[in-house]
PDB file of C-alpha atoms in Angstrom:
ATOM      1  CA  UNK M 291      21.693 -59.781-176.022  1.00  0.00           C
ATOM      2  CA  UNK M 292      22.818 -62.563-173.785  1.00  0.00           C
ATOM      3  CA  UNK M 293      25.537 -61.829-171.282  1.00  0.00           C
ATOM      4  CA  UNK M 294      25.352 -65.096-169.376  1.00  0.00           C
ATOM      5  CA  UNK M 295      28.563 -66.881-168.692  1.00  0.00           C
ATOM      6  CA  UNK M 296      29.878 -69.103-171.424  1.00  0.00           C
ATOM      7  CA  UNK M 297      29.543 -72.745-170.310  1.00  0.00           C
ATOM      8  CA  UNK M 298      32.662 -73.576-172.307  1.00  0.00           C
ATOM      9  CA  UNK M 299      34.842 -71.046-170.612  1.00  0.00           C
ATOM     10  CA  UNK M 300      35.956 -73.260-167.712  1.00  0.00           C
ATOM     11  CA  UNK M 301      37.500 -75.742-170.269  1.00  0.00           C
ATOM     12  CA  UNK M 302      40.112 -73.110-170.995  1.00  0.00           C
ATOM     13  CA  UNK M 303      41.430 -73.586-167.492  1.00  0.00           C
ATOM     14  CA  UNK M 304      42.047 -77.383-167.800  1.00  0.00           C
ATOM     15  CA  UNK M 305      45.667 -78.513-167.438  1.00  0.00           C
ATOM     16  CA  UNK M 306      47.639 -77.773-170.549  1.00  0.00           C
ATOM     17  CA  UNK M 307      44.864 -75.983-172.276  1.00  0.00           C
ATOM     18  CA  UNK M 308      46.026 -72.372-171.506  1.00  0.00           C
ATOM     19  CA  UNK M 309      49.421 -73.193-172.865  1.00  0.00           C
ATOM     20  CA  UNK M 310      47.909 -74.860-176.002  1.00  0.00           C
ATOM     21  CA  UNK M 311      45.669 -71.762-176.617  1.00  0.00           C
ATOM     22  CA  UNK M 312      48.722 -69.454-176.265  1.00  0.00           C
ATOM     23  CA  UNK M 313      50.948 -71.518-178.500  1.00  0.00           C
ATOM     24  CA  UNK M 314      48.317 -71.665-181.232  1.00  0.00           C
ATOM     25  CA  UNK M 315      47.738 -67.909-181.014  1.00  0.00           C
ATOM     26  CA  UNK M 316      51.521 -67.172-181.390  1.00  0.00           C
ATOM     27  CA  UNK M 317      51.811 -69.626-184.248  1.00  0.00           C
ATOM     28  CA  UNK M 318      48.856 -68.235-186.160  1.00  0.00           C
ATOM     29  CA  UNK M 319      50.014 -64.634-185.667  1.00  0.00           C
ATOM     30  CA  UNK M 320      53.430 -65.449-187.037  1.00  0.00           C
ATOM     31  CA  UNK M 321      51.870 -67.066-190.132  1.00  0.00           C
ATOM     32  CA  UNK M 322      49.568 -64.056-190.645  1.00  0.00           C
ATOM     33  CA  UNK M 323      52.607 -61.705-190.363  1.00  0.00           C
ATOM     34  CA  UNK M 324      54.493 -63.492-193.136  1.00  0.00           C
ATOM     35  CA  UNK M 325      55.398 -61.188-195.893  1.00  0.00           C
ATOM     36  CA  UNK M 326      53.870 -63.471-198.520  1.00  0.00           C
ATOM     37  CA  UNK M 327      50.461 -62.958-196.850  1.00  0.00           C
ATOM     38  CA  UNK M 328      50.529 -59.252-197.859  1.00  0.00           C
ATOM     39  CA  UNK M 329      50.612 -60.089-201.529  1.00  0.00           C
ATOM     40  CA  UNK M 330      49.341 -63.608-202.073  1.00  0.00           C
ATOM     41  CA  UNK M 331      46.937 -64.326-199.208  1.00  0.00           C
ATOM     42  CA  UNK M 332      44.262 -65.669-201.606  1.00  0.00           C
ATOM     43  CA  UNK M 333      46.664 -68.177-203.069  1.00  0.00           C
ATOM     44  CA  UNK M 334      47.667 -69.409-199.592  1.00  0.00           C
ATOM     45  CA  UNK M 335      44.014 -69.751-198.681  1.00  0.00           C
ATOM     46  CA  UNK M 336      43.415 -71.858-201.826  1.00  0.00           C
ATOM     47  CA  UNK M 337      46.403 -74.024-201.180  1.00  0.00           C
ATOM     48  CA  UNK M 338      45.419 -74.523-197.522  1.00  0.00           C
ATOM     49  CA  UNK M 339      41.936 -75.596-198.520  1.00  0.00           C
ATOM     50  CA  UNK M 340      43.319 -78.134-200.970  1.00  0.00           C
ATOM     51  CA  UNK M 341      45.738 -79.628-198.378  1.00  0.00           C
ATOM     52  CA  UNK M 342      43.136 -79.609-195.690  1.00  0.00           C
ATOM     53  CA  UNK M 343      40.635 -81.429-197.875  1.00  0.00           C
ATOM     54  CA  UNK M 344      43.229 -84.036-198.947  1.00  0.00           C
ATOM     55  CA  UNK M 345      44.062 -84.652-195.269  1.00  0.00           C
ATOM     56  CA  UNK M 346      40.392 -84.735-194.140  1.00  0.00           C
ATOM     57  CA  UNK M 347      39.610 -87.364-196.914  1.00  0.00           C
ATOM     58  CA  UNK M 348      42.674 -89.347-195.757  1.00  0.00           C
ATOM     59  CA  UNK M 349      41.325 -89.532-192.279  1.00  0.00           C
ATOM     60  CA  UNK M 350      38.211 -91.035-193.724  1.00  0.00           C
ATOM     61  CA  UNK M 351      40.150 -93.714-195.574  1.00  0.00           C
ATOM     62  CA  UNK M 352      40.752 -92.000-198.959  1.00  0.00           C
ATOM     63  CA  UNK M 353      44.474 -91.279-198.609  1.00  0.00           C
ATOM     64  CA  UNK M 354      45.401 -89.881-202.045  1.00  0.00           C
ATOM     65  CA  UNK M 355      48.587 -88.099-202.840  1.00  0.00           C
ATOM     66  CA  UNK M 356      48.194 -84.303-202.993  1.00  0.00           C
ATOM     67  CA  UNK M 357      49.067 -84.104-206.637  1.00  0.00           C
ATOM     68  CA  UNK M 358      46.427 -86.726-207.456  1.00  0.00           C
ATOM     69  CA  UNK M 359      43.813 -84.540-205.624  1.00  0.00           C
ATOM     70  CA  UNK M 360      45.041 -81.463-207.473  1.00  0.00           C
ATOM     71  CA  UNK M 361      44.987 -83.146-210.887  1.00  0.00           C
ATOM     72  CA  UNK M 362      41.677 -85.016-210.752  1.00  0.00           C
ATOM     73  CA  UNK M 363      38.498 -83.471-212.014  1.00  0.00           C
ATOM     74  CA  UNK M 364      36.133 -86.409-211.751  1.00  0.00           C
ATOM     75  CA  UNK M 365      35.082 -87.406-208.250  1.00  0.00           C
ATOM     76  CA  UNK M 366      31.853 -89.172-208.949  1.00  0.00           C
ATOM     77  CA  UNK M 367      33.152 -92.710-209.443  1.00  0.00           C
ATOM     78  CA  UNK M 368      34.138 -94.902-206.516  1.00  0.00           C
ATOM     79  CA  UNK M 369      33.722 -94.449-202.854  1.00  0.00           C
ATOM     80  CA  UNK M 370      37.157 -92.995-202.272  1.00  0.00           C
ATOM     81  CA  UNK M 371      36.748 -90.476-205.095  1.00  0.00           C
ATOM     82  CA  UNK M 372      33.393 -89.424-203.593  1.00  0.00           C
ATOM     83  CA  UNK M 373      35.013 -88.984-200.246  1.00  0.00           C
ATOM     84  CA  UNK M 374      37.753 -86.752-201.754  1.00  0.00           C
ATOM     85  CA  UNK M 375      35.181 -84.817-203.738  1.00  0.00           C
ATOM     86  CA  UNK M 376      33.145 -84.213-200.642  1.00  0.00           C
ATOM     87  CA  UNK M 377      36.169 -82.927-198.697  1.00  0.00           C
ATOM     88  CA  UNK M 378      36.938 -80.571-201.516  1.00  0.00           C
ATOM     89  CA  UNK M 379      33.459 -79.194-201.671  1.00  0.00           C
ATOM     90  CA  UNK M 380      33.454 -78.625-197.868  1.00  0.00           C
ATOM     91  CA  UNK M 381      36.764 -76.831-197.992  1.00  0.00           C
ATOM     92  CA  UNK M 382      35.617 -74.613-200.891  1.00  0.00           C
ATOM     93  CA  UNK M 383      32.322 -73.548-199.260  1.00  0.00           C
ATOM     94  CA  UNK M 384      33.254 -73.184-195.665  1.00  0.00           C
ATOM     95  CA  UNK M 385      33.965 -69.469-195.841  1.00  0.00           C
ATOM     96  CA  UNK M 386      30.610 -68.811-197.546  1.00  0.00           C
ATOM     97  CA  UNK M 387      28.617 -70.139-194.589  1.00  0.00           C
ATOM     98  CA  UNK M 388      29.707 -67.792-191.909  1.00  0.00           C
ATOM     99  CA  UNK M 389      26.725 -65.489-191.645  1.00  0.00           C
ATOM    100  CA  UNK M 390      24.339 -68.444-191.514  1.00  0.00           C
ATOM    101  CA  UNK M 391      26.549 -70.278-188.975  1.00  0.00           C
ATOM    102  CA  UNK M 392      26.209 -67.420-186.519  1.00  0.00           C
ATOM    103  CA  UNK M 393      22.446 -67.519-186.476  1.00  0.00           C
ATOM    104  CA  UNK M 394      21.539 -71.056-187.574  1.00  0.00           C
ATOM    105  CA  UNK M 395      24.382 -73.591-187.055  1.00  0.00           C
ATOM    106  CA  UNK M 396      22.025 -76.541-187.638  1.00  0.00           C
ATOM    107  CA  UNK M 397      21.229 -75.214-191.085  1.00  0.00           C
ATOM    108  CA  UNK M 398      24.949 -75.051-191.852  1.00  0.00           C
ATOM    109  CA  UNK M 399      25.519 -78.605-190.648  1.00  0.00           C
ATOM    110  CA  UNK M 400      22.808 -79.774-193.003  1.00  0.00           C
ATOM    111  CA  UNK M 401      24.550 -77.967-195.767  1.00  0.00           C
ATOM    112  CA  UNK M 402      27.902 -79.462-194.817  1.00  0.00           C
ATOM    113  CA  UNK M 403      26.368 -82.988-194.983  1.00  0.00           C
ATOM    114  CA  UNK M 404      24.966 -82.183-198.460  1.00  0.00           C
ATOM    115  CA  UNK M 405      28.473 -81.128-199.547  1.00  0.00           C
ATOM    116  CA  UNK M 406      30.050 -84.128-197.962  1.00  0.00           C
ATOM    117  CA  UNK M 407      27.560 -86.813-199.172  1.00  0.00           C
ATOM    118  CA  UNK M 408      26.643 -85.272-202.459  1.00  0.00           C
ATOM    119  CA  UNK M 409      23.107 -84.177-203.492  1.00  0.00           C
ATOM    120  CA  UNK M 410      22.255 -87.644-204.817  1.00  0.00           C
ATOM    121  CA  UNK M 411      22.537 -89.332-201.432  1.00  0.00           C
ATOM    122  CA  UNK M 412      19.153 -90.552-200.191  1.00  0.00           C
ATOM    123  CA  UNK M 413      19.511 -88.982-196.693  1.00  0.00           C
ATOM    124  CA  UNK M 414      21.292 -85.857-197.674  1.00  0.00           C
ATOM    125  CA  UNK M 415      21.117 -82.804-195.395  1.00  0.00           C
ATOM    126  CA  UNK M 416      19.167 -84.383-192.555  1.00  0.00           C
ATOM    127  CA  UNK M 417      20.180 -86.090-189.314  1.00  0.00           C
ATOM    128  CA  UNK M 418      19.657 -89.842-189.059  1.00  0.00           C
ATOM    129  CA  UNK M 419      16.304 -91.092-187.902  1.00  0.00           C
ATOM    130  CA  UNK M 420      15.351 -93.802-185.412  1.00  0.00           C
ATOM    131  CA  UNK M 421      16.725 -97.158-186.540  1.00  0.00           C
ATOM    132  CA  UNK M 422      19.137 -95.679-189.147  1.00  0.00           C
ATOM    133  CA  UNK M 423      22.791 -96.548-188.463  1.00  0.00           C
ATOM    134  CA  UNK M 424      25.480 -93.954-188.198  1.00  0.00           C
ATOM    135  CA  UNK M 425      28.613 -94.460-190.382  1.00  0.00           C
ATOM    136  CA  UNK M 426      31.438 -95.434-188.166  1.00  0.00           C
ATOM    137  CA  UNK M 427      34.677 -93.419-188.117  1.00  0.00           C
ATOM    138  CA  UNK M 428      38.138 -94.406-189.315  1.00  0.00           C
ATOM    139  CA  UNK M 429      37.442 -97.029-191.946  1.00  0.00           C
ATOM    140  CA  UNK M 430      39.725 -99.955-192.293  1.00  0.00           C
ATOM    141  CA  UNK M 431      42.917 -99.566-194.352  1.00  0.00           C
ATOM    142  CA  UNK M 432      42.544-100.161-198.001  1.00  0.00           C
ATOM    143  CA  UNK M 433      44.093-103.417-199.151  1.00  0.00           C
ATOM    144  CA  UNK M 434      47.323-103.036-201.000  1.00  0.00           C
ATOM    145  CA  UNK M 435      45.858-104.415-204.197  1.00  0.00           C
ATOM    146  CA  UNK M 436      43.236-101.668-204.365  1.00  0.00           C
ATOM    147  CA  UNK M 437      43.728 -98.608-206.659  1.00  0.00           C
ATOM    148  CA  UNK M 438      42.320 -95.129-206.549  1.00  0.00           C
ATOM    149  CA  UNK M 439      38.569 -95.008-207.236  1.00  0.00           C
ATOM    150  CA  UNK M 440      37.766 -98.615-206.628  1.00  0.00           C
ATOM    151  CA  UNK M 441      35.451-100.058-204.046  1.00  0.00           C
ATOM    152  CA  UNK M 442      35.416 -98.743-200.506  1.00  0.00           C
ATOM    153  CA  UNK M 443      37.125-100.684-197.739  1.00  0.00           C
ATOM    154  CA  UNK M 444      35.127-102.903-195.439  1.00  0.00           C
ATOM    155  CA  UNK M 445      33.302-101.175-192.553  1.00  0.00           C
ATOM    156  CA  UNK M 446      35.514-100.564-189.494  1.00  0.00           C
ATOM    157  CA  UNK M 447      34.175-101.356-185.980  1.00  0.00           C
ATOM    158  CA  UNK M 448      33.800 -98.490-183.544  1.00  0.00           C
ATOM    159  CA  UNK M 449      37.255 -97.472-182.341  1.00  0.00           C
ATOM    160  CA  UNK M 450      38.370 -98.780-178.968  1.00  0.00           C
ATOM    161  CA  UNK M 451      37.340 -96.361-176.231  1.00  0.00           C
ATOM    162  CA  UNK M 452      34.764 -94.554-178.233  1.00  0.00           C
ATOM    163  CA  UNK M 453      31.139 -95.311-177.336  1.00  0.00           C
ATOM    164  CA  UNK M 454      28.642 -96.353-179.900  1.00  0.00           C
ATOM    165  CA  UNK M 455      26.824 -93.315-181.324  1.00  0.00           C
ATOM    166  CA  UNK M 456      23.753 -92.326-179.262  1.00  0.00           C
ATOM    167  CA  UNK M 457      20.226 -93.045-180.514  1.00  0.00           C
ATOM    168  CA  UNK M 458      18.890 -90.651-183.125  1.00  0.00           C
ATOM    169  CA  UNK M 459      16.677 -88.831-180.682  1.00  0.00           C
ATOM    170  CA  UNK M 460      19.538 -88.236-178.174  1.00  0.00           C
ATOM    171  CA  UNK M 461      21.821 -87.134-180.968  1.00  0.00           C
ATOM    172  CA  UNK M 462      19.192 -84.673-182.147  1.00  0.00           C
ATOM    173  CA  UNK M 463      18.662 -83.270-178.713  1.00  0.00           C
ATOM    174  CA  UNK M 464      22.374 -82.755-178.164  1.00  0.00           C
ATOM    175  CA  UNK M 465      22.674 -81.047-181.549  1.00  0.00           C
ATOM    176  CA  UNK M 466      19.946 -78.651-180.498  1.00  0.00           C
ATOM    177  CA  UNK M 467      21.850 -77.991-177.253  1.00  0.00           C
ATOM    178  CA  UNK M 468      25.040 -77.289-179.272  1.00  0.00           C
ATOM    179  CA  UNK M 469      23.117 -74.882-181.545  1.00  0.00           C
ATOM    180  CA  UNK M 470      21.730 -72.963-178.643  1.00  0.00           C
ATOM    181  CA  UNK M 471      25.232 -72.693-177.062  1.00  0.00           C
ATOM    182  CA  UNK M 472      26.756 -71.390-180.326  1.00  0.00           C
ATOM    183  CA  UNK M 473      23.901 -68.909-180.866  1.00  0.00           C
ATOM    184  CA  UNK M 474      24.465 -67.593-177.354  1.00  0.00           C
ATOM    185  CA  UNK M 475      28.182 -67.134-178.079  1.00  0.00           C
ATOM    186  CA  UNK M 476      27.182 -65.078-181.179  1.00  0.00           C
ATOM    187  CA  UNK M 477      24.924 -62.893-179.079  1.00  0.00           C
ATOM    188  CA  UNK M 478      27.561 -62.453-176.401  1.00  0.00           C
ATOM    189  CA  UNK M 479      30.115 -61.382-179.022  1.00  0.00           C
ATOM    190  CA  UNK M 480      27.717 -58.810-180.379  1.00  0.00           C
ATOM    191  CA  UNK M 481      27.165 -57.385-176.991  1.00  0.00           C
ATOM    192  CA  UNK M 482      30.797 -56.329-176.582  1.00  0.00           C
ATOM    193  CA  UNK M 483      32.881 -56.798-173.422  1.00  0.00           C
ATOM    194  CA  UNK M 484      31.299 -58.765-170.629  1.00  0.00           C
ATOM    195  CA  UNK M 485      31.226 -62.288-169.422  1.00  0.00           C
ATOM    196  CA  UNK M 486      34.234 -64.446-170.105  1.00  0.00           C
ATOM    197  CA  UNK M 487      34.087 -66.591-173.239  1.00  0.00           C
ATOM    198  CA  UNK M 488      36.038 -69.610-174.259  1.00  0.00           C
ATOM    199  CA  UNK M 489      38.885 -69.151-176.702  1.00  0.00           C
ATOM    200  CA  UNK M 490      38.401 -70.152-180.366  1.00  0.00           C
ATOM    201  CA  UNK M 491      40.536 -73.260-180.002  1.00  0.00           C
ATOM    202  CA  UNK M 492      38.357 -74.597-177.228  1.00  0.00           C
ATOM    203  CA  UNK M 493      35.022 -73.838-179.013  1.00  0.00           C
ATOM    204  CA  UNK M 494      36.277 -75.456-182.280  1.00  0.00           C
ATOM    205  CA  UNK M 495      37.495 -78.526-180.372  1.00  0.00           C
ATOM    206  CA  UNK M 496      34.160 -78.937-178.641  1.00  0.00           C
ATOM    207  CA  UNK M 497      32.140 -78.608-181.880  1.00  0.00           C
ATOM    208  CA  UNK M 498      34.477 -81.020-183.641  1.00  0.00           C
ATOM    209  CA  UNK M 499      34.439 -83.591-180.787  1.00  0.00           C
ATOM    210  CA  UNK M 500      30.697 -83.409-180.214  1.00  0.00           C
ATOM    211  CA  UNK M 501      29.898 -84.078-183.866  1.00  0.00           C
ATOM    212  CA  UNK M 502      32.410 -86.936-184.009  1.00  0.00           C
ATOM    213  CA  UNK M 503      30.868 -88.544-180.892  1.00  0.00           C
ATOM    214  CA  UNK M 504      27.244 -87.943-181.893  1.00  0.00           C
ATOM    215  CA  UNK M 505      27.750 -89.068-185.521  1.00  0.00           C
ATOM    216  CA  UNK M 506      24.381 -87.363-186.360  1.00  0.00           C
ATOM    217  CA  UNK M 507      24.282 -88.422-190.023  1.00  0.00           C
ATOM    218  CA  UNK M 508      24.313 -91.823-191.722  1.00  0.00           C
ATOM    219  CA  UNK M 509      27.421 -90.887-193.670  1.00  0.00           C
ATOM    220  CA  UNK M 510      30.129 -88.256-193.869  1.00  0.00           C
ATOM    221  CA  UNK M 511      30.301 -87.460-190.144  1.00  0.00           C
ATOM    222  CA  UNK M 512      34.076 -87.085-190.083  1.00  0.00           C
ATOM    223  CA  UNK M 513      34.105 -84.665-193.040  1.00  0.00           C
ATOM    224  CA  UNK M 514      31.226 -82.729-191.502  1.00  0.00           C
ATOM    225  CA  UNK M 515      32.932 -82.486-188.032  1.00  0.00           C
ATOM    226  CA  UNK M 516      36.175 -81.225-189.511  1.00  0.00           C
ATOM    227  CA  UNK M 517      34.417 -78.818-191.821  1.00  0.00           C
ATOM    228  CA  UNK M 518      32.500 -77.377-188.826  1.00  0.00           C
ATOM    229  CA  UNK M 519      35.776 -76.932-186.945  1.00  0.00           C
ATOM    230  CA  UNK M 520      37.172 -74.939-189.814  1.00  0.00           C
ATOM    231  CA  UNK M 521      34.066 -72.688-189.851  1.00  0.00           C
ATOM    232  CA  UNK M 522      34.392 -72.038-186.088  1.00  0.00           C
ATOM    233  CA  UNK M 523      38.048 -71.126-186.368  1.00  0.00           C
ATOM    234  CA  UNK M 524      37.144 -68.627-189.099  1.00  0.00           C
ATOM    235  CA  UNK M 525      34.040 -67.245-187.388  1.00  0.00           C
ATOM    236  CA  UNK M 526      35.778 -66.837-184.025  1.00  0.00           C
ATOM    237  CA  UNK M 527      38.530 -64.792-185.664  1.00  0.00           C
ATOM    238  CA  UNK M 528      41.459 -67.128-184.995  1.00  0.00           C
ATOM    239  CA  UNK M 529      41.885 -67.979-188.688  1.00  0.00           C
ATOM    240  CA  UNK M 530      39.768 -65.552-190.622  1.00  0.00           C
ATOM    241  CA  UNK M 531      41.428 -66.260-193.971  1.00  0.00           C
ATOM    242  CA  UNK M 532      41.269 -70.044-193.515  1.00  0.00           C
ATOM    243  CA  UNK M 533      45.047 -70.580-194.005  1.00  0.00           C
ATOM    244  CA  UNK M 534      45.627 -72.982-191.020  1.00  0.00           C
ATOM    245  CA  UNK M 535      44.522 -76.433-192.202  1.00  0.00           C
ATOM    246  CA  UNK M 536      44.098 -78.314-188.791  1.00  0.00           C
ATOM    247  CA  UNK M 537      43.124 -81.404-190.916  1.00  0.00           C
ATOM    248  CA  UNK M 538      46.749 -81.652-192.095  1.00  0.00           C
ATOM    249  CA  UNK M 539      47.900 -81.822-188.471  1.00  0.00           C
ATOM    250  CA  UNK M 540      45.285 -84.389-187.543  1.00  0.00           C
ATOM    251  CA  UNK M 541      46.412 -86.568-190.360  1.00  0.00           C
ATOM    252  CA  UNK M 542      50.117 -86.123-189.534  1.00  0.00           C
ATOM    253  CA  UNK M 543      49.551 -87.028-185.850  1.00  0.00           C
ATOM    254  CA  UNK M 544      47.772 -90.201-187.097  1.00  0.00           C
ATOM    255  CA  UNK M 545      44.447 -91.861-186.692  1.00  0.00           C
ATOM    256  CA  UNK M 546      45.464 -93.781-183.532  1.00  0.00           C
ATOM    257  CA  UNK M 547      46.186 -90.542-181.761  1.00  0.00           C
ATOM    258  CA  UNK M 548      43.002 -89.055-183.148  1.00  0.00           C
ATOM    259  CA  UNK M 549      40.967 -91.978-181.759  1.00  0.00           C
ATOM    260  CA  UNK M 550      42.567 -91.848-178.416  1.00  0.00           C
ATOM    261  CA  UNK M 551      42.034 -88.038-178.133  1.00  0.00           C
ATOM    262  CA  UNK M 552      38.365 -88.456-179.217  1.00  0.00           C
ATOM    263  CA  UNK M 553      37.925 -91.184-176.547  1.00  0.00           C
ATOM    264  CA  UNK M 554      39.052 -88.606-174.036  1.00  0.00           C
ATOM    265  CA  UNK M 555      36.422 -86.131-175.178  1.00  0.00           C
ATOM    266  CA  UNK M 556      33.727 -88.819-175.191  1.00  0.00           C
ATOM    267  CA  UNK M 557      34.659 -89.655-171.507  1.00  0.00           C
ATOM    268  CA  UNK M 558      33.585 -86.236-170.388  1.00  0.00           C
ATOM    269  CA  UNK M 559      36.334 -86.156-167.754  1.00  0.00           C
ATOM    270  CA  UNK M 560      38.496 -83.095-167.153  1.00  0.00           C
ATOM    271  CA  UNK M 561      41.632 -85.134-168.121  1.00  0.00           C
ATOM    272  CA  UNK M 562      40.016 -86.500-171.301  1.00  0.00           C
ATOM    273  CA  UNK M 563      38.688 -83.089-172.369  1.00  0.00           C
ATOM    274  CA  UNK M 564      42.053 -81.529-171.832  1.00  0.00           C
ATOM    275  CA  UNK M 565      43.702 -84.158-173.885  1.00  0.00           C
ATOM    276  CA  UNK M 566      41.307 -83.627-176.761  1.00  0.00           C
ATOM    277  CA  UNK M 567      41.669 -79.832-176.752  1.00  0.00           C
ATOM    278  CA  UNK M 568      45.472 -79.981-176.598  1.00  0.00           C
ATOM    279  CA  UNK M 569      45.409 -82.591-179.440  1.00  0.00           C
ATOM    280  CA  UNK M 570      43.417 -80.140-181.550  1.00  0.00           C
ATOM    281  CA  UNK M 571      45.931 -77.404-180.646  1.00  0.00           C
ATOM    282  CA  UNK M 572      48.884 -79.570-181.824  1.00  0.00           C
ATOM    283  CA  UNK M 573      47.046 -80.338-185.036  1.00  0.00           C
ATOM    284  CA  UNK M 574      46.347 -76.698-185.665  1.00  0.00           C
ATOM    285  CA  UNK M 575      49.974 -75.751-185.174  1.00  0.00           C
ATOM    286  CA  UNK M 576      51.085 -78.453-187.567  1.00  0.00           C
ATOM    287  CA  UNK M 577      48.548 -76.974-190.042  1.00  0.00           C
ATOM    288  CA  UNK M 578      50.234 -73.572-189.506  1.00  0.00           C
ATOM    289  CA  UNK M 579      53.571 -75.182-190.207  1.00  0.00           C
ATOM    290  CA  UNK M 580      52.289 -76.603-193.495  1.00  0.00           C
ATOM    291  CA  UNK M 581      51.011 -73.194-194.669  1.00  0.00           C
ATOM    292  CA  UNK M 582      54.223 -71.532-193.497  1.00  0.00           C
ATOM    293  CA  UNK M 583      56.122 -73.918-195.760  1.00  0.00           C
ATOM    294  CA  UNK M 584      53.779 -72.947-198.593  1.00  0.00           C
ATOM    295  CA  UNK M 585      54.553 -69.237-197.989  1.00  0.00           C
ATOM    296  CA  UNK M 586      58.278 -69.950-197.896  1.00  0.00           C
ATOM    297  CA  UNK M 587      58.009 -71.842-201.252  1.00  0.00           C
ATOM    298  CA  UNK M 588      56.121 -68.893-202.733  1.00  0.00           C
ATOM    299  CA  UNK M 589      58.723 -66.520-201.457  1.00  0.00           C
ATOM    300  CA  UNK M 590      61.465 -68.528-203.148  1.00  0.00           C
ATOM    301  CA  UNK M 591      59.521 -68.560-206.362  1.00  0.00           C
ATOM    302  CA  UNK M 592      58.969 -72.274-206.226  1.00  0.00           C
ATOM    303  CA  UNK M 593      55.152 -71.919-206.346  1.00  0.00           C
TER     304      UNK M 593
END
């Protein structure tokens, strides 16, 4: 078992990060202590998955009302519908991938891409190859005349401040490095007390940010990155019941703030990394607030 120091641990000391970690922990603990969680935890988990999926799809340009997502059963027609369907599949399957994630995160990422893209996509489940483009993030806003399920919006250029995705070979190498780091964390956890490890919020933010910057697939990178973040939060024990939809918070904070925070991660500077991690912390706290409201509604008999 590995007892080497966690290379992510120093990130927990960046300005504002200790406070963000503590605030998230308190918020999550309060939600888990809600009286509704003792009786209806499974319902809260299901509702959190639905709301998180809706928000994740919205961040990829398919901004559907929650009740439309709840009502629809056909997600195979139209680019927006496929995006929403992919987000729902990811949310539904995240908790089933934990054991594999701890030993083979690359296998899980391939599975997440299959869920995001659909099994009829030509490149499903594999990273992009040399010469293949990576789908850019944050598609342009849908024209007002468009209706649900119609053609996808035009491609959006790379967000200001975010570098172009690296070549396929570099992306694959960095994915391998990420997998080694995550596997070492799993070994370290199994070994019991020892070297300091990064908090769950920090690890989830790094996995999320790295996948967004690498854009390792030709499609669905945003959905995959946010799905991987959800798995990390579950696996690291911060949100074991998956009731804290950080995607809701990301959508509420807005795509401009998301872009800016991601640019900070991509910069690799201490200031930029701290800005990204604290942004993820704010998003997670907003997700906690969303599920707390769900619990309150259940308690009042409104759900």
